[in-house]
Amino acid sequence: MAITAASIEANGWVLRLVFSGSPGSFASYALDPDGSPGVTLTTAHPGFAPSAGTAVAASLARVIVATKPLRKPVNPASPFNVLVDETDNGDGTVTVRLALSNYIHETEGAVSLSVAAGWRAGEAAASGIAIVNASTFAAALPIFRWSDVPYQRVAGPVTLELVAFSHHPQGLNPVAAVKFTITDGTGVKSAWATAPSTSNRYGDNLRVYSATIDPATATALSAGLLRCDAEIYPWLGAMRSTDTPGTRSMVGLGLAGYGDAATTPFIVGYDPVGTRYGDQVLFVDPVNGTTTPLAAMVKTDLAGARAIAPAARPKDLSVAVQALYLANRALAAGNGQPASTRALDGARIVLAAGVHVPGTVTVTSTPTTIELPLRIEGDPDDPNPRDNVVLQVAATNKRIRVTKVALSNLSVEVDAASLFDTLTFYYTLDNITVRGKAGSEASSTAIGAVAPPNGSFNMSATRVRWWQSGSRMNGNFQRFGLIRASEASRRVEALCTLTHRFIGGGVGGEDIFQTSEESCVGGWASITTAGAGEDLVVFDCDLRYIKGRVWNLNSVPAAVAGTPNPSNRRNAFVNNVCEKMANVGTAPLWSMGEDTSATMSYNLIEGCTFVGERSNCMYSDPAVVTAADTNTLLNQAYGNRVANCSFDWLPTKHDDYNDAQTMTARGSTNGYRPQMTEAWSVTYGVGWEGNVDFARHPSANNFNFEYLGLRSAKLLFGTPAWTLDRSGLSGGTTSGGGDYKPPATSPLVGRALCGSADRDRLGAVRTVPFASGAIDTASTPAATMSPALSLLTVGGAATVIGWAGVLAAVGGGIAVHSGTPVVEFAAALAPDNGSLASAAGTPVVEAFELLLAPAGGVATLSDFGVAVLPDLLFAVPRLVRIEGEVRVQLINAD
């Protein structure tokens, strides 16, 4: 008995073996994929590796094992007679089809097969068996998105960053390297990143690929718009670039950065001496100001604008914008962009403390923001501009006539009208609170009044709290490209959602307008372009307290995607804590390919904790109407990676599902669907690994996988034993907000060997092996900081890092007394995971004595021994909620 032929089928995941012998059964095979594998393939695939700070072409060696013999499709006439997929060739040989643990790609080389003795009953060991690679399967492309907001003004070095993920991470590096470039259309400068680093630009410690490039070094780049691109080099497969044509076109850069595809350049406005964008500043005084606009209101800096007599200051936005119009700044042509007049690009309107409205003064048409948005911000000298500066929506007279605006450091109060009119397309929101206006809290009207052009996004949100309002961060008029370090009490929809927090648990009455089936995150609800539905990223988010679906997927139309069915392609859902609280309705946490035909390809669901409900994982369950549908409607699934996750039930349906609709359409007594085989890569766990299904749902003994992936387990009606379970399946308190750190004895521990996130959800450094799910057992801060020669003592074995000097926010913007280490925060001091800075919404921390208190409690000094920081000038009590229901109590030393 011997193997006489071996080949990889076109789908890339089935190994076809011909051997001498006679037919057998499932019991004839001892493949043992998680122990001593009976069938092993070795391959080499072209890709890249880091070398001397760059990426070079390399070959990635891989080991792939056979996991299980395939079964034959269900025969509706005898659906319970499950047969192994063997064929008697009639010449003394048998052909068997074996599922592989991962895909063999069409470009794979040096494929070799070895079998251990007894891989099939009676078979001897053999090695070096030649394989015919007939795979047509293409390697997955990297998934990535820019993690910052385009069209920001920069005066010096440019820091670029993006999040990147791969189906073939090595250790905890998702890709081999990223090359960043910037150009003014003539000169080109570049820098590389070969490993993730921490970005604290928005206080969230996000892990990104990042590089800093100085446009002024060597041959300096010209002031104006700079085009920034990235080339992502995976360990396996082809490089993918934001500059697909490879031309670095400078045409239309004023809008190019708003493209909805991942392959979109990042645009910044370079202004090294402050004369292109930075010489127009106005100070708006809503109490004392005038409604008569004058060009003299426009000054070159804030001190000059503030020095204007109160009665001569602009009273509202309309006055300020008209004053800018009258000032008639010209923007010279440069870097491939045309010249413009009445240019408000980068102009700065600073709002004094108080309540503001857009205003009633008519703004003359044609003020322009061709390159950068008009900046509207709260007074930086106010102790708390985010709370004290309020911009209210007005029903009429809100035409400021600019295309782009950037709002920061203030609150926006919404009602039944948009903020500005249909001339304003693009909004950048940073460090603001959006809430309902008194008496209009239930209104669902969006801030924006007009949808962006097809193929574009028009909103970005960083450090935004959106709550206490019937409106949401979604909708046709609000197409968010990026939502980062933000929080909301209702659903958000964005191309890229990073370090986001779903507000729940009854804090501040924020869930008044949540519906019983309120979803949490997702892509755009209406999709007409591939970019709006592919490469969607949800990464490192706190998504607890969910009442409905945690993740809404939206398909790209088949005609747009170029697939037989509507497409879900390259969605990345990574490192998220997802908790459905007390069971409400019937919605799963998420589902793919359920009740519709779909082509699901190259999606990545990795390192997530799903608690409290099922996740309907790529159901093969299309809705049929006619008998013909039962033979032609099918789901396709290929290239998907589900890895290192914990579930409360992960069901799937395929050809062995007895579908009532199919039964009716056939006029039959059965609803089995032998046509449903093109999603079998899912039920055989191809490319999957490190998952644990605790299967606590009451129906969890149904809809099982054939194989769940390497090092994976379904523990029927298992006990996860989280630190604190408050989900709908906890069996106790189901109010949400649990602590989902696994204990050291958990079956999650030590199961994961590679992944796209080298930190867990709480910022703990992962080491291989690590726990499946979003939170590892080692989820404690890496170190404790205390002042040099301080009075702070720490119990236990915690590491102490002393510091001497100024503690300031990354990126600056915090003033300190010259030469002193006094910390005077005018920005957020937030926990590592980027949670809200205070229950009131202010990002200002005005106290410097911290105690960590248990959930529901207030610590005293006796709880911690000596735990007092020196009084630094002032202290205002604040209560801050962070993940895991830990409290931060700020105590006035007086």
Coordinates of C-alpha atoms in Angstrom, one line a residue, residues 341-684:
T341 CA -8.6 83.9 -3.6
R342 CA -10.8 84.5 -0.5
A343 CA -8.8 81.6 0.9
L344 CA -9.9 80.5 4.4
D345 CA -7.6 77.4 4.4
G346 CA -6.3 76.9 7.9
A347 CA -7.8 80.1 9.2
R348 CA -8.5 79.9 12.9
I349 CA -11.7 81.1 14.6
V350 CA -11.4 80.9 18.4
L351 CA -14.6 81.0 20.4
A352 CA -14.7 82.5 23.8
A353 CA -16.5 80.8 26.7
G354 CA -20.3 80.9 26.3
V355 CA -23.0 79.8 23.9
H356 CA -22.5 80.4 20.2
V357 CA -24.7 80.1 17.2
P358 CA -23.7 80.3 13.5
G359 CA -25.1 83.8 13.2
T360 CA -27.3 85.9 10.9
V361 CA -24.9 88.0 8.9
T362 CA -24.9 87.1 5.2
V363 CA -21.6 85.7 4.1
T364 CA -20.6 86.7 0.6
S365 CA -20.3 83.7 -1.7
T366 CA -17.1 82.0 -2.7
P367 CA -14.9 82.0 0.4
T368 CA -12.7 78.9 -0.3
T369 CA -11.1 76.1 1.6
I370 CA -9.6 74.3 -1.4
E371 CA -6.7 72.8 0.6
L372 CA -7.3 72.9 4.4
P373 CA -10.5 73.3 6.5
L374 CA -11.5 76.4 8.4
R375 CA -10.7 75.8 12.1
I376 CA -13.3 76.6 14.7
E377 CA -12.1 75.9 18.2
G378 CA -12.8 76.7 21.9
D379 CA -10.6 79.2 23.6
P380 CA -7.4 77.3 24.6
D381 CA -6.9 79.7 27.5
D382 CA -10.2 78.7 29.1
P383 CA -9.7 76.1 31.8
N384 CA -12.2 73.8 30.2
P385 CA -13.2 74.8 26.7
R386 CA -14.8 71.5 25.9
D387 CA -17.5 72.2 28.5
N388 CA -17.5 76.0 28.6
V389 CA -17.7 76.7 24.9
V390 CA -21.0 75.6 23.3
L391 CA -21.9 75.8 19.7
Q392 CA -25.6 75.4 19.2
V393 CA -27.4 74.3 16.0
A394 CA -29.7 77.0 14.7
A395 CA -32.7 76.5 12.5
T396 CA -31.9 79.2 10.0
N397 CA -29.1 81.6 9.0
K398 CA -26.3 79.1 9.3
R399 CA -24.6 79.5 5.9
I400 CA -20.9 80.0 6.4
R401 CA -20.2 79.0 2.8
V402 CA -17.0 77.0 3.3
T403 CA -16.6 73.4 2.1
K404 CA -14.4 72.1 4.9
V405 CA -14.5 72.8 8.7
A406 CA -12.6 71.5 11.6
L407 CA -14.2 71.7 15.1
S408 CA -12.2 71.2 18.2
N409 CA -12.2 71.8 22.0
L410 CA -15.9 72.6 22.4
S411 CA -19.4 71.1 22.7
V412 CA -22.0 71.0 19.9
E413 CA -25.6 70.9 20.9
V414 CA -27.9 69.5 18.2
D415 CA -31.6 69.7 17.5
A416 CA -33.8 69.2 14.5
A417 CA -31.6 71.1 12.1
S418 CA -28.1 70.5 10.7
L419 CA -25.2 72.5 12.0
F420 CA -24.3 74.2 8.8
D421 CA -26.1 74.2 5.4
T422 CA -25.5 72.2 2.2
L423 CA -22.4 74.2 1.3
T424 CA -20.4 72.5 4.0
F425 CA -19.4 68.9 3.0
Y426 CA -16.5 67.9 5.1
Y427 CA -16.2 67.9 8.9
T428 CA -13.3 67.1 11.2
L429 CA -14.3 66.7 14.9
D430 CA -11.6 66.6 17.6
N431 CA -11.9 66.7 21.4
I432 CA -15.6 67.7 21.3
T433 CA -18.8 66.6 22.9
V434 CA -22.0 66.2 20.8
R435 CA -25.2 66.1 22.8
G436 CA -28.9 67.1 22.4
K437 CA -29.9 70.7 22.8
A438 CA -32.2 71.2 25.8
G439 CA -35.7 70.2 24.7
S440 CA -34.5 68.5 21.5
E441 CA -32.6 65.6 22.9
A442 CA -34.7 63.1 21.0
S443 CA -34.0 64.6 17.6
S444 CA -32.2 62.3 15.2
T445 CA -31.1 65.0 12.8
A446 CA -27.5 64.8 11.7
I447 CA -24.8 67.5 12.0
G448 CA -24.2 67.3 8.3
A449 CA -26.7 68.5 5.7
V450 CA -25.4 66.9 2.6
A451 CA -23.8 63.5 1.6
P452 CA -20.3 63.5 0.3
P453 CA -19.6 62.7 -3.4
N454 CA -19.7 59.1 -4.3
G455 CA -16.5 57.3 -3.3
S456 CA -15.7 59.7 -0.5
F457 CA -16.1 60.1 3.3
N458 CA -16.9 63.5 4.8
M459 CA -16.4 63.1 8.5
S460 CA -13.6 62.2 11.0
A461 CA -14.0 62.0 14.7
T462 CA -11.2 61.8 17.3
R463 CA -11.7 62.1 21.1
V464 CA -15.4 62.7 20.6
R465 CA -18.2 61.9 23.0
W466 CA -21.5 61.6 21.2
W467 CA -24.3 60.9 23.6
Q468 CA -27.6 62.1 25.2
S469 CA -29.0 62.6 21.8
G470 CA -31.3 60.8 19.4
S471 CA -28.7 61.4 16.6
R472 CA -26.0 58.9 15.8
M473 CA -22.5 58.9 14.2
N474 CA -23.9 57.4 10.9
G475 CA -26.3 58.2 8.1
N476 CA -26.2 59.4 4.5
F477 CA -25.1 62.9 5.5
Q478 CA -22.4 61.6 7.9
R479 CA -20.0 59.2 6.2
F480 CA -17.3 58.7 8.8
G481 CA -13.9 57.7 7.5
L482 CA -12.2 57.5 10.9
I483 CA -13.6 57.3 14.4
R484 CA -10.8 57.0 17.0
A485 CA -10.5 57.3 20.7
S486 CA -14.1 58.3 20.9
E487 CA -17.2 57.1 22.7
A488 CA -20.9 57.0 21.8
S489 CA -24.1 55.7 23.2
R490 CA -25.6 54.7 19.9
R491 CA -24.4 52.9 16.7
V492 CA -21.4 54.3 14.9
E493 CA -20.5 53.6 11.2
A494 CA -17.0 54.2 9.9
L495 CA -14.5 52.8 7.4
C496 CA -12.1 52.6 10.4
T497 CA -13.1 52.5 14.0
L498 CA -10.2 52.5 16.5
T499 CA -10.1 52.4 20.4
H500 CA -13.8 53.3 20.5
R501 CA -16.0 52.8 23.5
F502 CA -19.7 52.1 23.6
I503 CA -21.3 54.0 26.4
G504 CA -23.7 51.9 28.4
G505 CA -24.7 50.8 31.9
G506 CA -26.9 53.8 32.7
V507 CA -24.1 56.3 33.0
G508 CA -25.4 59.9 32.7
G509 CA -28.7 58.8 31.2
E510 CA -26.9 58.2 27.9
D511 CA -29.0 55.2 26.9
I512 CA -32.3 57.0 26.9
F513 CA -32.5 56.8 23.2
Q514 CA -31.1 53.4 22.7
T515 CA -33.4 50.9 21.1
S516 CA -33.7 47.3 22.4
E517 CA -31.8 46.1 19.4
E518 CA -29.3 49.0 19.2
S519 CA -26.3 48.0 17.2
C520 CA -22.8 49.1 18.1
V521 CA -20.3 49.4 15.2
G522 CA -20.4 48.8 11.5
G523 CA -19.7 49.9 8.0
W524 CA -21.8 52.4 6.0
A525 CA -25.4 51.4 5.7
S526 CA -25.7 52.2 2.0
I527 CA -22.8 51.1 -0.2
T528 CA -22.3 52.0 -3.8
T529 CA -18.5 51.7 -4.1
A530 CA -16.1 48.8 -3.3
G531 CA -14.0 51.1 -1.1
A532 CA -16.9 51.8 1.2
G533 CA -17.4 48.1 1.9
E534 CA -13.9 46.6 1.9
D535 CA -11.0 46.9 4.2
L536 CA -13.3 48.0 7.0
V537 CA -11.4 48.0 10.3
V538 CA -12.7 47.8 13.9
F539 CA -9.7 47.5 16.2
D540 CA -9.0 47.7 19.9
C541 CA -12.5 48.7 21.0
D542 CA -14.5 48.4 24.3
L543 CA -17.9 47.2 23.1
R544 CA -19.6 46.2 26.2
Y545 CA -23.2 46.9 27.4
I546 CA -24.6 45.9 23.9
K547 CA -28.3 45.2 23.6
G548 CA -28.3 44.2 19.9
R549 CA -25.7 43.4 17.4
V550 CA -22.1 44.4 18.2
W551 CA -21.1 44.5 14.5
N552 CA -23.2 45.2 11.4
L553 CA -21.7 44.1 8.1
N554 CA -22.9 45.6 4.9
S555 CA -22.3 43.9 1.5
V556 CA -20.8 45.5 -1.6
P557 CA -23.1 44.8 -4.6
A558 CA -22.0 41.9 -6.7
A559 CA -21.6 44.1 -9.8
V560 CA -19.3 46.4 -8.0
A561 CA -17.3 43.7 -6.2
G562 CA -17.0 41.5 -9.3
T563 CA -18.2 38.5 -7.3
P564 CA -21.2 36.1 -8.1
N565 CA -23.0 37.4 -4.9
P566 CA -22.9 40.5 -2.8
S567 CA -19.5 40.6 -1.2
N568 CA -18.1 40.9 2.3
R569 CA -14.3 41.2 1.6
R570 CA -11.4 42.2 3.9
N571 CA -13.3 43.2 7.0
A572 CA -11.0 43.2 10.0
F573 CA -12.5 42.9 13.5
V574 CA -9.5 42.7 15.8
N575 CA -8.8 42.9 19.6
N576 CA -12.3 44.0 20.7
V577 CA -14.2 43.1 23.9
C578 CA -17.8 42.5 22.9
E579 CA -20.5 41.9 25.6
K580 CA -24.2 41.5 25.1
M581 CA -25.9 42.3 28.4
A582 CA -29.3 40.9 29.4
N583 CA -30.7 39.1 26.4
V584 CA -32.9 41.5 24.4
G585 CA -34.5 40.3 21.2
T586 CA -33.0 37.6 19.0
A587 CA -30.0 39.3 17.3
P588 CA -26.7 37.5 17.5
L589 CA -23.6 39.5 18.3
W590 CA -22.7 39.4 14.6
S591 CA -23.4 37.3 11.5
M592 CA -22.0 36.8 8.0
G593 CA -23.9 35.3 5.1
E594 CA -27.1 34.8 7.0
D595 CA -30.4 34.7 5.1
T596 CA -28.9 35.9 1.9
S597 CA -26.5 34.9 -0.8
A598 CA -23.0 36.3 -0.2
T599 CA -19.4 35.9 -1.2
M600 CA -17.3 36.2 2.0
S601 CA -13.6 36.4 1.4
Y602 CA -10.4 37.3 3.1
N603 CA -12.1 38.6 6.3
L604 CA -10.1 38.7 9.5
I605 CA -11.7 38.1 12.9
E606 CA -9.0 37.9 15.5
G607 CA -8.2 38.2 19.2
C608 CA -11.7 39.1 20.2
T609 CA -13.8 38.3 23.3
F610 CA -17.5 37.6 22.4
V611 CA -19.6 37.2 25.5
G612 CA -23.3 36.9 26.1
E613 CA -24.6 35.7 22.8
R614 CA -23.9 33.6 19.7
S615 CA -21.9 34.8 16.7
N616 CA -23.5 33.3 13.5
C617 CA -20.3 32.7 11.7
M618 CA -20.8 32.7 7.9
Y619 CA -24.1 30.8 7.8
S620 CA -24.7 29.2 4.5
D621 CA -28.3 30.1 4.6
P622 CA -29.5 32.0 1.5
A623 CA -33.2 32.8 1.3
V624 CA -34.7 30.6 -1.5
V625 CA -38.1 31.1 -3.2
T626 CA -38.2 28.7 -6.1
A627 CA -37.0 25.1 -6.7
A628 CA -34.4 26.4 -9.0
D629 CA -33.0 28.6 -6.2
T630 CA -32.3 25.5 -4.2
N631 CA -29.8 24.4 -6.8
T632 CA -28.2 27.7 -7.7
L633 CA -28.3 30.0 -4.7
L634 CA -25.2 29.4 -2.6
N635 CA -22.9 31.1 -0.3
Q636 CA -19.2 31.3 -1.1
A637 CA -16.5 31.6 1.7
Y638 CA -12.8 31.5 1.2
G639 CA -9.7 33.0 2.6
N640 CA -11.2 34.0 5.9
R641 CA -9.2 33.8 9.1
V642 CA -10.9 33.5 12.5
A643 CA -8.2 33.2 15.2
N644 CA -7.5 33.6 18.9
C645 CA -11.1 34.4 19.8
S646 CA -13.4 33.3 22.6
F647 CA -17.1 32.7 21.8
D648 CA -20.3 31.9 23.7
W649 CA -21.5 29.9 20.7
L650 CA -20.2 29.9 17.1
P651 CA -22.8 28.1 14.9
T652 CA -22.6 27.6 11.2
K653 CA -25.0 26.1 8.6
H654 CA -24.2 24.3 5.4
D655 CA -25.6 21.6 3.2
D656 CA -26.6 19.5 6.2
Y657 CA -29.0 22.2 7.5
N658 CA -32.7 21.2 7.0
D659 CA -34.0 24.6 5.8
A660 CA -37.7 25.1 5.9
Q661 CA -37.6 27.5 3.0
T662 CA -35.8 25.0 0.9
M663 CA -38.3 22.3 1.9
T664 CA -41.2 24.6 0.8
A665 CA -39.6 25.5 -2.5
R666 CA -39.0 21.9 -3.4
G667 CA -42.4 20.8 -2.3
S668 CA -40.4 18.2 -0.4
T669 CA -40.3 16.6 3.0
N670 CA -36.7 17.7 3.5
G671 CA -34.8 20.9 3.2
Y672 CA -31.2 19.7 2.8
R673 CA -29.0 21.5 0.4
P674 CA -26.2 19.6 -1.3
Q675 CA -25.5 22.6 -3.5
M676 CA -24.2 24.5 -0.4
T677 CA -20.5 23.4 -0.6
E678 CA -18.7 26.6 -1.6
A679 CA -18.5 27.8 2.0
W680 CA -17.0 24.5 3.3
S681 CA -13.7 26.2 4.0
V682 CA -15.5 27.6 7.0
T683 CA -17.0 24.4 8.4
Y684 CA -13.5 22.8 8.1

